[in-house]
PDB file of C-alpha atoms and ligand atoms in Angstrom:
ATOM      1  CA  UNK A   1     -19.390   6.268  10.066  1.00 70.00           C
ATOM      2  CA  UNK A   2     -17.331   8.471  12.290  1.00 78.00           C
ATOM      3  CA  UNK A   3     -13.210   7.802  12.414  1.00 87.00           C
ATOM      4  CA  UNK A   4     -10.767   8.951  14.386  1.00 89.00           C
ATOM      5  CA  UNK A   5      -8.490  11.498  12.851  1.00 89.00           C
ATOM      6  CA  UNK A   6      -5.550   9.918  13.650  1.00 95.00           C
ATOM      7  CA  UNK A   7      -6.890   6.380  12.551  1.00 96.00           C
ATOM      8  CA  UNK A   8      -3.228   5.736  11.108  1.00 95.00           C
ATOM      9  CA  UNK A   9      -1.850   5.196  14.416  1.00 93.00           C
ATOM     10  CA  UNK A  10      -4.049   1.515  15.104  1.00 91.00           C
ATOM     11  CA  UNK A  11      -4.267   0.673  11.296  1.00 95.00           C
ATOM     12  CA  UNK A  12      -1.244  -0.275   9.875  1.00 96.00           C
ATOM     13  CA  UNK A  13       0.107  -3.263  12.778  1.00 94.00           C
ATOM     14  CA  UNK A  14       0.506  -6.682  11.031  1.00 91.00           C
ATOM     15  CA  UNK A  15      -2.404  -7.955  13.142  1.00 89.00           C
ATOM     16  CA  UNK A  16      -4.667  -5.798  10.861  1.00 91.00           C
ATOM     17  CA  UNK A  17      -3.121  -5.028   7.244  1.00 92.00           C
ATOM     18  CA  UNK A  18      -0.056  -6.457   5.875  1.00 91.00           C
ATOM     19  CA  UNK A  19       1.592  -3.871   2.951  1.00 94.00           C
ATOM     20  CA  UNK A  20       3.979  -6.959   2.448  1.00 95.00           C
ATOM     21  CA  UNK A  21       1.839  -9.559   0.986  1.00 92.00           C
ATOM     22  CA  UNK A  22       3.895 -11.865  -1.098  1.00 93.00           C
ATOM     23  CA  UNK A  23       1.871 -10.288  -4.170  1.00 92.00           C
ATOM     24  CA  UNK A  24       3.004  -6.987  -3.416  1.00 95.00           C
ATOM     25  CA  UNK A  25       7.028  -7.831  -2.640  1.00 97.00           C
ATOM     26  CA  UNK A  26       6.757  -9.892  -5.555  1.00 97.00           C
ATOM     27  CA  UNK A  27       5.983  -6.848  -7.892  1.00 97.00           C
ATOM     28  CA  UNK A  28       8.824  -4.611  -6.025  1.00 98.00           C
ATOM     29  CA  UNK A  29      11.490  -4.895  -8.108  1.00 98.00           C
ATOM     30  CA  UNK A  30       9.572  -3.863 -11.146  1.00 98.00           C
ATOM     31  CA  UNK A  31       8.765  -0.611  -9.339  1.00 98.00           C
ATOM     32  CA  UNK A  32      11.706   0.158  -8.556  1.00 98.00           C
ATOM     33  CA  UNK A  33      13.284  -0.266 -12.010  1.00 98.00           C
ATOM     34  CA  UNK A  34      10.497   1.995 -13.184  1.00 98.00           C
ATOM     35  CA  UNK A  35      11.318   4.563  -9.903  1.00 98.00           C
ATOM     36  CA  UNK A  36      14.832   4.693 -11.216  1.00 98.00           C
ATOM     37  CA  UNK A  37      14.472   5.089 -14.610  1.00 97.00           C
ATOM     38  CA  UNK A  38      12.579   8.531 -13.902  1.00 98.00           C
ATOM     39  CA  UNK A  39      14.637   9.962 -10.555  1.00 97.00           C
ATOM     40  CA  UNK A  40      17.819   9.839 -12.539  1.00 93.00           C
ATOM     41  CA  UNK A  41      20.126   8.708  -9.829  1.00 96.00           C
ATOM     42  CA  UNK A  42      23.960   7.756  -9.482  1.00 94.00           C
ATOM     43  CA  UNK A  43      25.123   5.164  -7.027  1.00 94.00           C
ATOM     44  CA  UNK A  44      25.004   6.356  -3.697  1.00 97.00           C
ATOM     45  CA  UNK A  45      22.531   8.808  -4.137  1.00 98.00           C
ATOM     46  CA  UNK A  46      20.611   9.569  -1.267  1.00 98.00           C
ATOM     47  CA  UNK A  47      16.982   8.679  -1.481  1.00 98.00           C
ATOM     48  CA  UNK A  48      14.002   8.966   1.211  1.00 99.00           C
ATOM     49  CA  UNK A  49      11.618   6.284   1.086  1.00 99.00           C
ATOM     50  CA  UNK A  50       8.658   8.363   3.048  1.00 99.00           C
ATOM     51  CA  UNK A  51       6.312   5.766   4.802  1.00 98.00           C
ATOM     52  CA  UNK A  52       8.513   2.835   3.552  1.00 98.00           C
ATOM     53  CA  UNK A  53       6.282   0.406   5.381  1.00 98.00           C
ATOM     54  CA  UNK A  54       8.146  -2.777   5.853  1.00 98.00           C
ATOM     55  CA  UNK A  55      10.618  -1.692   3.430  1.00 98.00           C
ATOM     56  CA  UNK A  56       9.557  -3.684   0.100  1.00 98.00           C
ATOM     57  CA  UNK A  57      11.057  -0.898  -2.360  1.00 98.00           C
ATOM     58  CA  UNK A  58      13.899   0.543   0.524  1.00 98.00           C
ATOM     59  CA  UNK A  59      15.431  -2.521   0.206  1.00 98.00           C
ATOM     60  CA  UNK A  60      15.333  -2.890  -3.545  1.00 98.00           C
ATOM     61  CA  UNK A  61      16.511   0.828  -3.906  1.00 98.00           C
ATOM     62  CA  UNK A  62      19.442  -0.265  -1.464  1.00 98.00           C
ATOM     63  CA  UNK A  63      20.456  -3.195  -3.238  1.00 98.00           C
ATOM     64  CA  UNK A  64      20.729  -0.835  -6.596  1.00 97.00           C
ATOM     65  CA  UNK A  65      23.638   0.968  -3.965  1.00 97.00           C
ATOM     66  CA  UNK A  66      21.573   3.799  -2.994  1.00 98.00           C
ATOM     67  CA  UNK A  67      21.766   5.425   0.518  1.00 98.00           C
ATOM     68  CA  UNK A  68      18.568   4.999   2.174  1.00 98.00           C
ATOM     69  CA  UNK A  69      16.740   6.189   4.605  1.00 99.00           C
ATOM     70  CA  UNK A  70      13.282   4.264   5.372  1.00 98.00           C
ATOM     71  CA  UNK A  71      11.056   6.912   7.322  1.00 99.00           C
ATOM     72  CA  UNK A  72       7.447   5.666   8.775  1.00 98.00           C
ATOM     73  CA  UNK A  73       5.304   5.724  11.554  1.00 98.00           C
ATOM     74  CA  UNK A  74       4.718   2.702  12.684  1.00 98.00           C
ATOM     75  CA  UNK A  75       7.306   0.330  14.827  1.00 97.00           C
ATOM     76  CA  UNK A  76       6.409  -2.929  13.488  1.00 97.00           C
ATOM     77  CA  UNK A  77       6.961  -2.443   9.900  1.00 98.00           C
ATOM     78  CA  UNK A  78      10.282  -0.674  10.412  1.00 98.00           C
ATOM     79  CA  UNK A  79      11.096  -3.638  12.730  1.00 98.00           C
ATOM     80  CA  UNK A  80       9.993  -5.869   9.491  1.00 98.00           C
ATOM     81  CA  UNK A  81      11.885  -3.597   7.356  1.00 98.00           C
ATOM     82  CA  UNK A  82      15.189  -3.892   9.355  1.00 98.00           C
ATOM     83  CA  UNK A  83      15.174  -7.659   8.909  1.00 98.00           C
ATOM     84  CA  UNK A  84      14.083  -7.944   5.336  1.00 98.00           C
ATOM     85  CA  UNK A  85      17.427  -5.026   4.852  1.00 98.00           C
ATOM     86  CA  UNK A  86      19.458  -8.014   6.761  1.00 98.00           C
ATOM     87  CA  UNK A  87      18.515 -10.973   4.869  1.00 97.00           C
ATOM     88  CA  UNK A  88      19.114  -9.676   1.749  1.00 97.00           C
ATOM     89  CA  UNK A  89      22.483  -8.025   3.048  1.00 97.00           C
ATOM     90  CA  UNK A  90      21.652  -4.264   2.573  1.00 97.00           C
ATOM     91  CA  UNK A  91      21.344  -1.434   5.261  1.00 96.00           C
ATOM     92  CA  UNK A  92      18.606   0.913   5.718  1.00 98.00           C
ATOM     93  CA  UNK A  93      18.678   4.336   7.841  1.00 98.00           C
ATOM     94  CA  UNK A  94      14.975   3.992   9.586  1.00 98.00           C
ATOM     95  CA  UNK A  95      13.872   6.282  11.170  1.00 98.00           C
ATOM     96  CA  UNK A  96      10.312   6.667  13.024  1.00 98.00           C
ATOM     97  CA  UNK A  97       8.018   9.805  12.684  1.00 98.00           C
ATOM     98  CA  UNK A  98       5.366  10.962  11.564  1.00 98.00           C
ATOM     99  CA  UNK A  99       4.889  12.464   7.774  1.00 98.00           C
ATOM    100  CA  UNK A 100       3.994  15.499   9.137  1.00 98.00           C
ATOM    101  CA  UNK A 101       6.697  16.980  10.847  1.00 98.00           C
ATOM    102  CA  UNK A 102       9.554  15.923   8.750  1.00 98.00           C
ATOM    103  CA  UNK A 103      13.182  17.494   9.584  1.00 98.00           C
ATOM    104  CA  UNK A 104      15.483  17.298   6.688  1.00 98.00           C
ATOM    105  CA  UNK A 105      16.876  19.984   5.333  1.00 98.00           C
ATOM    106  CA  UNK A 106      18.026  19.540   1.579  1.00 98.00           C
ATOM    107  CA  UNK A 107      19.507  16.529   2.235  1.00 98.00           C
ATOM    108  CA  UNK A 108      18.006  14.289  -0.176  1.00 98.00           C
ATOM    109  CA  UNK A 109      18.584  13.218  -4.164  1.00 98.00           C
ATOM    110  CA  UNK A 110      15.227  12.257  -4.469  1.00 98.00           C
ATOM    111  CA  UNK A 111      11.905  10.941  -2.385  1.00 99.00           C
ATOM    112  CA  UNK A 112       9.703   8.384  -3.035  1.00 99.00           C
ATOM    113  CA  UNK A 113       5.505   8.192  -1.362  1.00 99.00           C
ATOM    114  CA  UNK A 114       4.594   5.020  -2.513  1.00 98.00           C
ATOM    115  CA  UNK A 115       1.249   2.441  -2.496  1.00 98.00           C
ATOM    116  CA  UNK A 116      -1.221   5.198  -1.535  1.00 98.00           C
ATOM    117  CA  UNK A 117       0.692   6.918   1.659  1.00 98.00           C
ATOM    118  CA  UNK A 118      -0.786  10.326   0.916  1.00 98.00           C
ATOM    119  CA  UNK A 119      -3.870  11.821   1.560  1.00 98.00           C
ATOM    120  CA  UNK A 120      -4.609  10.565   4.903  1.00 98.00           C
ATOM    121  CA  UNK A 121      -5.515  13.826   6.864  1.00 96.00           C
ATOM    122  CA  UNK A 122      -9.077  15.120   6.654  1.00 92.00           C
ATOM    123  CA  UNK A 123      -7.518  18.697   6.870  1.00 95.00           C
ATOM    124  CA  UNK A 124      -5.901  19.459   3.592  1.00 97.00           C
ATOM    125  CA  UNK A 125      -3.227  21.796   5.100  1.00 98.00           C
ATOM    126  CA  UNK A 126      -1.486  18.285   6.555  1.00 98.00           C
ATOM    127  CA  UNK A 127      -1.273  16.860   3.308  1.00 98.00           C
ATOM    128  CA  UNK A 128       0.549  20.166   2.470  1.00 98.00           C
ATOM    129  CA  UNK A 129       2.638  19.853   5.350  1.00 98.00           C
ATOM    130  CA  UNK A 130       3.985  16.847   3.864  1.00 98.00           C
ATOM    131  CA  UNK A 131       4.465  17.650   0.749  1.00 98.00           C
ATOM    132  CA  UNK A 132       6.263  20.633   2.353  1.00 98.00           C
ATOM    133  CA  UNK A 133       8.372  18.692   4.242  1.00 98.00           C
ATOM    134  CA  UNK A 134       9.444  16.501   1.533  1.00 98.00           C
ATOM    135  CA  UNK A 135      10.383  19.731  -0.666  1.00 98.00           C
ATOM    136  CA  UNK A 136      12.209  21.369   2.526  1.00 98.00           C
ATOM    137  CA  UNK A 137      14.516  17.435   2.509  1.00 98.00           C
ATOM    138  CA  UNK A 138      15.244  17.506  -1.553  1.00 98.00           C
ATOM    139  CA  UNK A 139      18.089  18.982  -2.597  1.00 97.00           C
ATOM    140  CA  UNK A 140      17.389  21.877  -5.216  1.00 96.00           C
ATOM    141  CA  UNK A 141      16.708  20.150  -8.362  1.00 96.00           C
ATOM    142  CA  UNK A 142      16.024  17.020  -6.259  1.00 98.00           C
ATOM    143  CA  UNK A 143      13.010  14.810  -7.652  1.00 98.00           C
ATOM    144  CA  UNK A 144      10.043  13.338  -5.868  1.00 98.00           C
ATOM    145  CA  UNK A 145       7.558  10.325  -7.056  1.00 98.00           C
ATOM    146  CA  UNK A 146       4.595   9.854  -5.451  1.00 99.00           C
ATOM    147  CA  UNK A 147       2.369   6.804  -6.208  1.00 98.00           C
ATOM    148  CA  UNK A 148      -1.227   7.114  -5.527  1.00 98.00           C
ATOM    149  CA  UNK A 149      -5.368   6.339  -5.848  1.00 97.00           C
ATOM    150  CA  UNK A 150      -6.408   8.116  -8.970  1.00 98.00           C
ATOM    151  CA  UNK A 151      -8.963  10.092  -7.460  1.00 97.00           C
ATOM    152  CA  UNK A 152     -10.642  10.722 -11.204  1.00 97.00           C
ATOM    153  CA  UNK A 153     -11.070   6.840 -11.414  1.00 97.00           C
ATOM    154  CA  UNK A 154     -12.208   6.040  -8.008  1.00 96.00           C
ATOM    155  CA  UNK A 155     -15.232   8.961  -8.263  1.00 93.00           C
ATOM    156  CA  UNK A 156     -16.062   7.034 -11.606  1.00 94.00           C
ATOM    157  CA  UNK A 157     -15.906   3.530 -10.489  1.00 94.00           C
ATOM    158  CA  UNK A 158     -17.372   4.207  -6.937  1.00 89.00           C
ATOM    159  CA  UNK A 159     -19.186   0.930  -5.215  1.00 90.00           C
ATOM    160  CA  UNK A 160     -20.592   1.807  -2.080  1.00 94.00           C
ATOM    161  CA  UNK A 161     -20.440  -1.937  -0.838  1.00 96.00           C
ATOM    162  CA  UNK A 162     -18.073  -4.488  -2.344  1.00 95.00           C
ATOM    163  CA  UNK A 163     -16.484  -7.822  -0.997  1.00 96.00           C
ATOM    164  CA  UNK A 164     -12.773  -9.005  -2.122  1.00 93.00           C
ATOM    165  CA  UNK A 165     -11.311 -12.369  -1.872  1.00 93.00           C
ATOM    166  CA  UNK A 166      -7.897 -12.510   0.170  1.00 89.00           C
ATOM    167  CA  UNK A 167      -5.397 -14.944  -0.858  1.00 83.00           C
ATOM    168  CA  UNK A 168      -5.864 -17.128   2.588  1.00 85.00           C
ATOM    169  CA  UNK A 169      -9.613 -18.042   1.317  1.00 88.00           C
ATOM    170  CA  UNK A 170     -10.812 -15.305   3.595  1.00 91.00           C
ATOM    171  CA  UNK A 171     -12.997 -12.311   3.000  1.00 95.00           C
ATOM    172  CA  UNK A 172     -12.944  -8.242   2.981  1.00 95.00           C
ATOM    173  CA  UNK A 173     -15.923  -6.272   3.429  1.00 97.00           C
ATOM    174  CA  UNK A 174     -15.221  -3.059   1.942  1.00 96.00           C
ATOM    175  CA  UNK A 175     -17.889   0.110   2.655  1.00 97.00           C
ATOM    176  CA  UNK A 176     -17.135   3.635   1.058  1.00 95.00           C
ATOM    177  CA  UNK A 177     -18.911   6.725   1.205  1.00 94.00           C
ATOM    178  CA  UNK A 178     -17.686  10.108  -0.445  1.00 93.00           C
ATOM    179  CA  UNK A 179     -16.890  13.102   2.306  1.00 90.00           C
ATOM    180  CA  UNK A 180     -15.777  16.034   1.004  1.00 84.00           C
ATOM    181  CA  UNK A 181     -12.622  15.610  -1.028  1.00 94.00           C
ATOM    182  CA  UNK A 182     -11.741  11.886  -0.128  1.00 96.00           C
ATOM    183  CA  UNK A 183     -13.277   8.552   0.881  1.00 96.00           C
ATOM    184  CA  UNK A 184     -14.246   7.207   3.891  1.00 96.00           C
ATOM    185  CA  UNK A 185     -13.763   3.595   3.605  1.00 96.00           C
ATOM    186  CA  UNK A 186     -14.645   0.765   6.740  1.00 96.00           C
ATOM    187  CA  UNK A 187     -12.276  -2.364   5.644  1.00 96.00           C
ATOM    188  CA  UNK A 188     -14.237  -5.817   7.518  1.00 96.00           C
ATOM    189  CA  UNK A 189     -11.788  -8.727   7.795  1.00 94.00           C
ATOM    190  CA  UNK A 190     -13.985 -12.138   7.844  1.00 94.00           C
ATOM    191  CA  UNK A 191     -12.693 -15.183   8.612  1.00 90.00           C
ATOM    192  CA  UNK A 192     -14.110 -18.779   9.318  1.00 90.00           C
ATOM    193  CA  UNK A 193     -13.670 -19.625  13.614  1.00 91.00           C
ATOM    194  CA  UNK A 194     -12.585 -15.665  14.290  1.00 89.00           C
ATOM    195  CA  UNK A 195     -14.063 -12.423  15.260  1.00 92.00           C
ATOM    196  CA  UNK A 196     -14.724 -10.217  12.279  1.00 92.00           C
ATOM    197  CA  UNK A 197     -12.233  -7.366  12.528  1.00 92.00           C
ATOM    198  CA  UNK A 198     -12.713  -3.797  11.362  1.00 94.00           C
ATOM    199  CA  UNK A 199     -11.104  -0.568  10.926  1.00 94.00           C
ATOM    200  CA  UNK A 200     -12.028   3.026   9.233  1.00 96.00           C
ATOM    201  CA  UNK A 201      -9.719   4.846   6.784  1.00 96.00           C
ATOM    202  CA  UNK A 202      -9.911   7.892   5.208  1.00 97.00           C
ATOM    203  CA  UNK A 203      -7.739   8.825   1.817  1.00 97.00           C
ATOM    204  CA  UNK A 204      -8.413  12.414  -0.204  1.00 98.00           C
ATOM    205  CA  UNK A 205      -9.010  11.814  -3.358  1.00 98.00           C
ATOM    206  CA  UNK A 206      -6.131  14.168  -6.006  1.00 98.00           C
ATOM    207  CA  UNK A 207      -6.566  14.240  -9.520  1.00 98.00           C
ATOM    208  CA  UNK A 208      -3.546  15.627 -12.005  1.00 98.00           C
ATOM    209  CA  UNK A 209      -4.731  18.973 -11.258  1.00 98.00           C
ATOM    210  CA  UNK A 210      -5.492  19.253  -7.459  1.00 98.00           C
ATOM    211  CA  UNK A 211      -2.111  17.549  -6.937  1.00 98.00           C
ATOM    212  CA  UNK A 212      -0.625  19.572  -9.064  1.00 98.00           C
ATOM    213  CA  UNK A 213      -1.682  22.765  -7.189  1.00 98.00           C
ATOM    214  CA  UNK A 214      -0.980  20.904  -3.568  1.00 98.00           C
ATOM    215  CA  UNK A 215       3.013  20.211  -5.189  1.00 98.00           C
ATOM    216  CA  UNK A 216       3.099  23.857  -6.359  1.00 98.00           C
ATOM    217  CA  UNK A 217       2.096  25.420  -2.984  1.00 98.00           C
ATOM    218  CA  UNK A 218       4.900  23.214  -1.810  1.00 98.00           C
ATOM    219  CA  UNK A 219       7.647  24.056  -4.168  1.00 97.00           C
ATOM    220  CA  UNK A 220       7.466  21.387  -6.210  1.00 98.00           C
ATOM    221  CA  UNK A 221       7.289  21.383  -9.615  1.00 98.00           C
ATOM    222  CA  UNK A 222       5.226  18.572 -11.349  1.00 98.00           C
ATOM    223  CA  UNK A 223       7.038  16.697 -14.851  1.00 98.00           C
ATOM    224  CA  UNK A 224       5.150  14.035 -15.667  1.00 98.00           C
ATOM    225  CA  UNK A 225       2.164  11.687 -14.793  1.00 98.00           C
ATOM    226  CA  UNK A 226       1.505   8.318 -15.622  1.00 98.00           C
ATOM    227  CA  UNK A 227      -1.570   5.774 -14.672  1.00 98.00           C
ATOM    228  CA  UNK A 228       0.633   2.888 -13.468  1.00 98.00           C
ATOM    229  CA  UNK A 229       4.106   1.249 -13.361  1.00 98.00           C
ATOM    230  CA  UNK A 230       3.495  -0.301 -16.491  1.00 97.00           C
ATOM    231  CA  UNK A 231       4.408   3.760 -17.795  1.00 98.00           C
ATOM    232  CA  UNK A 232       0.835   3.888 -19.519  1.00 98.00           C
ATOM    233  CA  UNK A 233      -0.378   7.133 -19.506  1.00 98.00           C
ATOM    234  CA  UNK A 234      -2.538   8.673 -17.048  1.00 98.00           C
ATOM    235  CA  UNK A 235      -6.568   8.716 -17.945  1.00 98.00           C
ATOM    236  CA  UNK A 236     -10.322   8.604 -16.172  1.00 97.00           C
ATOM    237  CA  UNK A 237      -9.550   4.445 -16.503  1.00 97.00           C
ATOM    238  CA  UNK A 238      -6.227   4.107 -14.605  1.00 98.00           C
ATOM    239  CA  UNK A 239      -6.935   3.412 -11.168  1.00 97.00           C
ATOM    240  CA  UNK A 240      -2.976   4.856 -10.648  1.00 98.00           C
ATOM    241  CA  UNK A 241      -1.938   7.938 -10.415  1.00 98.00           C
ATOM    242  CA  UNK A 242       1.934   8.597 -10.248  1.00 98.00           C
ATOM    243  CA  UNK A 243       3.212  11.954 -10.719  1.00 98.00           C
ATOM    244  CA  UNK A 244       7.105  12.912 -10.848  1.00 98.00           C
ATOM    245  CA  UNK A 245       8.288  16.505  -9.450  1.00 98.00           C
ATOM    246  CA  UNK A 246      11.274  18.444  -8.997  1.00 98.00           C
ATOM    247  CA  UNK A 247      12.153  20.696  -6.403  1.00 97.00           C
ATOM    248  CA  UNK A 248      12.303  24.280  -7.534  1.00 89.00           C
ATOM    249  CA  UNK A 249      15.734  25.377  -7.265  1.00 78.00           C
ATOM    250  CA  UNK A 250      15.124  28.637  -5.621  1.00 67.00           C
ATOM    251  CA  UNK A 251      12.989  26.574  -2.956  1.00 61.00           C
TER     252      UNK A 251
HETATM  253  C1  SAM B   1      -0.251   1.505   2.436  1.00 69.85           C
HETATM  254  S1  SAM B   1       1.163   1.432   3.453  1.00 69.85           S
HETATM  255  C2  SAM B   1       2.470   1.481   2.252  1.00 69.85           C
HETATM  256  C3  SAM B   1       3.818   1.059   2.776  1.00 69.85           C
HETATM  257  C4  SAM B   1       4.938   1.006   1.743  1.00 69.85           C
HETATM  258  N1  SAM B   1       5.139   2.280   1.077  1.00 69.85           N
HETATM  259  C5  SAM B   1       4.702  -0.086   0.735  1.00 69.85           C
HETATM  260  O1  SAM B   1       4.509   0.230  -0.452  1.00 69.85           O
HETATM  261  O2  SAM B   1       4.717  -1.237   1.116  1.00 69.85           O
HETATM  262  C6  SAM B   1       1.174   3.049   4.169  1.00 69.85           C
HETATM  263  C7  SAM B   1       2.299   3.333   5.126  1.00 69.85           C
HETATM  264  O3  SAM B   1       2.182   4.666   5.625  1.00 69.85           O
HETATM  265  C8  SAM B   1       2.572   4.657   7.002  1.00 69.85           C
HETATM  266  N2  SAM B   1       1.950   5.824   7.664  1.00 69.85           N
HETATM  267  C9  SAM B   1       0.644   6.024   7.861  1.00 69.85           C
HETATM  268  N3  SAM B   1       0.433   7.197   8.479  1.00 69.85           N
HETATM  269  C10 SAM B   1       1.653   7.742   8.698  1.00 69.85           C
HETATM  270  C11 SAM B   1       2.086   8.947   9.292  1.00 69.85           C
HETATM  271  N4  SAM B   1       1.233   9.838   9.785  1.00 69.85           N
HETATM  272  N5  SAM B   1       3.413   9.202   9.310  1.00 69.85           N
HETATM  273  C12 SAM B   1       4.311   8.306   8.812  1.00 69.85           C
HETATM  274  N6  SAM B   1       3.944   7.127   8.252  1.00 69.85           N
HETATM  275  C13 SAM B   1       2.627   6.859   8.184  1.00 69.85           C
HETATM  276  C14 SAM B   1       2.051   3.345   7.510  1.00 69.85           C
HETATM  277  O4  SAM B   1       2.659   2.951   8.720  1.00 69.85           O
HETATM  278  C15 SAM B   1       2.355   2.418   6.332  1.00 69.85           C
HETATM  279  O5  SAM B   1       3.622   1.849   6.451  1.00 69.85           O
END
């Protein structure tokens, strides 16, 4: 299997992959309540929602009367998130770019990275410039949550070829193989009377301690992990990993 490095850029259009199943807005809210409780905000905090996607959790941060701003790369789902902001009477700052080359400058309470965003460069030093980039936005002392693949869990529980069941009756093919440092996974939509449709993905896999020593080099300091949203902690059987960091102040 052979992918594109920049296999973002034709992956995430509705057509494909939906981040906004009804499943997933449905469970939202309960996120966010568990986002909140840790990043210690006030009303009208700012927060940055990096790859908000169509803006399932932006929204819900907004409605708690945060000051958000919705950053992601792809068109669509910021179009998606601007009208899911106006039907449930909020407003959203979104903004399109791409996670590497963020520009704020200490301008944020606190950052979210949420539903496995992370991880999708094959070079490590681009994941760094994102975590970078979020660190150069955060206010000193601001704090960060990023929601991820336990990489731990998926090296223990790895199935080279499995099939998954979507809610529409349909099927997904999913193929993985190991590359260095992160999976390689081919996602096969099949569905009765269409072609079969396929992309490539990659995601590198982080464990408590790689990430760790990614958010150091970044200037982030790591507080706590847990292995799901539930606040169970993290182990070898969550397939979660969330970790909470501050920005060092003398960042
Ligand atoms: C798995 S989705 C999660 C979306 C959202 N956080 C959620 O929970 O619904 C990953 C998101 O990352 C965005 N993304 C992928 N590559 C990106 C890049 N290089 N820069 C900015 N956003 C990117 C995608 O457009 C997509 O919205």
């Amino acid at each position: 299997m052979k992918i594109n490095h920049e296999w973002h850029r034709d992956f995430f259009k509705n057509s494909f992959y939906n981040p906004a199943s009804p499943a997933s807005v449905a469970k939202a809210p309960e996120e966010v309540r568990f986002l909140l409780k840790h990043l210690k905000l006030k009303k009208g905090a700012k927060l940055l929602d990096l790859c908000c996607g169509p803006g399932r959790h932006a929204v819900e941060f907004a409605k708690k009367g945060l000051s958000v701003t919705g950053y992601d790369f792809s068109g669509e789902y910021l179009q998606e998130a601007a009208r899911r902001a106006k039907k449930k009477k909020t407003a959203l700052r979104l903004i399109r770019g791409d996670m590497r080359r963020l520009k704020f400058k200490d301008e944020f309470d606190a950052a979210v990275n949420l539903f496995t965003s992370f991880g999708y460069f094959q070079k490590f030093p681009d994941d760094l410039k994102v975590l970078k980039g979020v660190a150069r936005g955060l206010k000193p002392g601001g704090r960060f949550m990023l929601d991820t693949m336990n990489g731990e869990f998926v090296r223990k529980n790895f199935h080279p070829r499995s099939w998954a069941k979507m809610p529409d009756g349909s099927y997904r093919l999913d193929e993985t193989i190991f590359k260095k440092d992160g999976v390689l996974v081919a996602w096969t939509f099949l569905k009765a009377g269409k072609k079969p449709a396929g992309r490539l993905f990659f995601v590198r896999l982080y464990s408590k301690k790689t990430i760790t020593a990614a958010m150091k080099k970044a200037g982030l300091t790591p507080l706590k992990f847990w292995g799901g949203f539930s606040g169970k902690p993290l182990t070898d059987k969550t397939n979660r990993l969330i970790a909470l960091a501050v920005k060092n102040k003398l960042h």
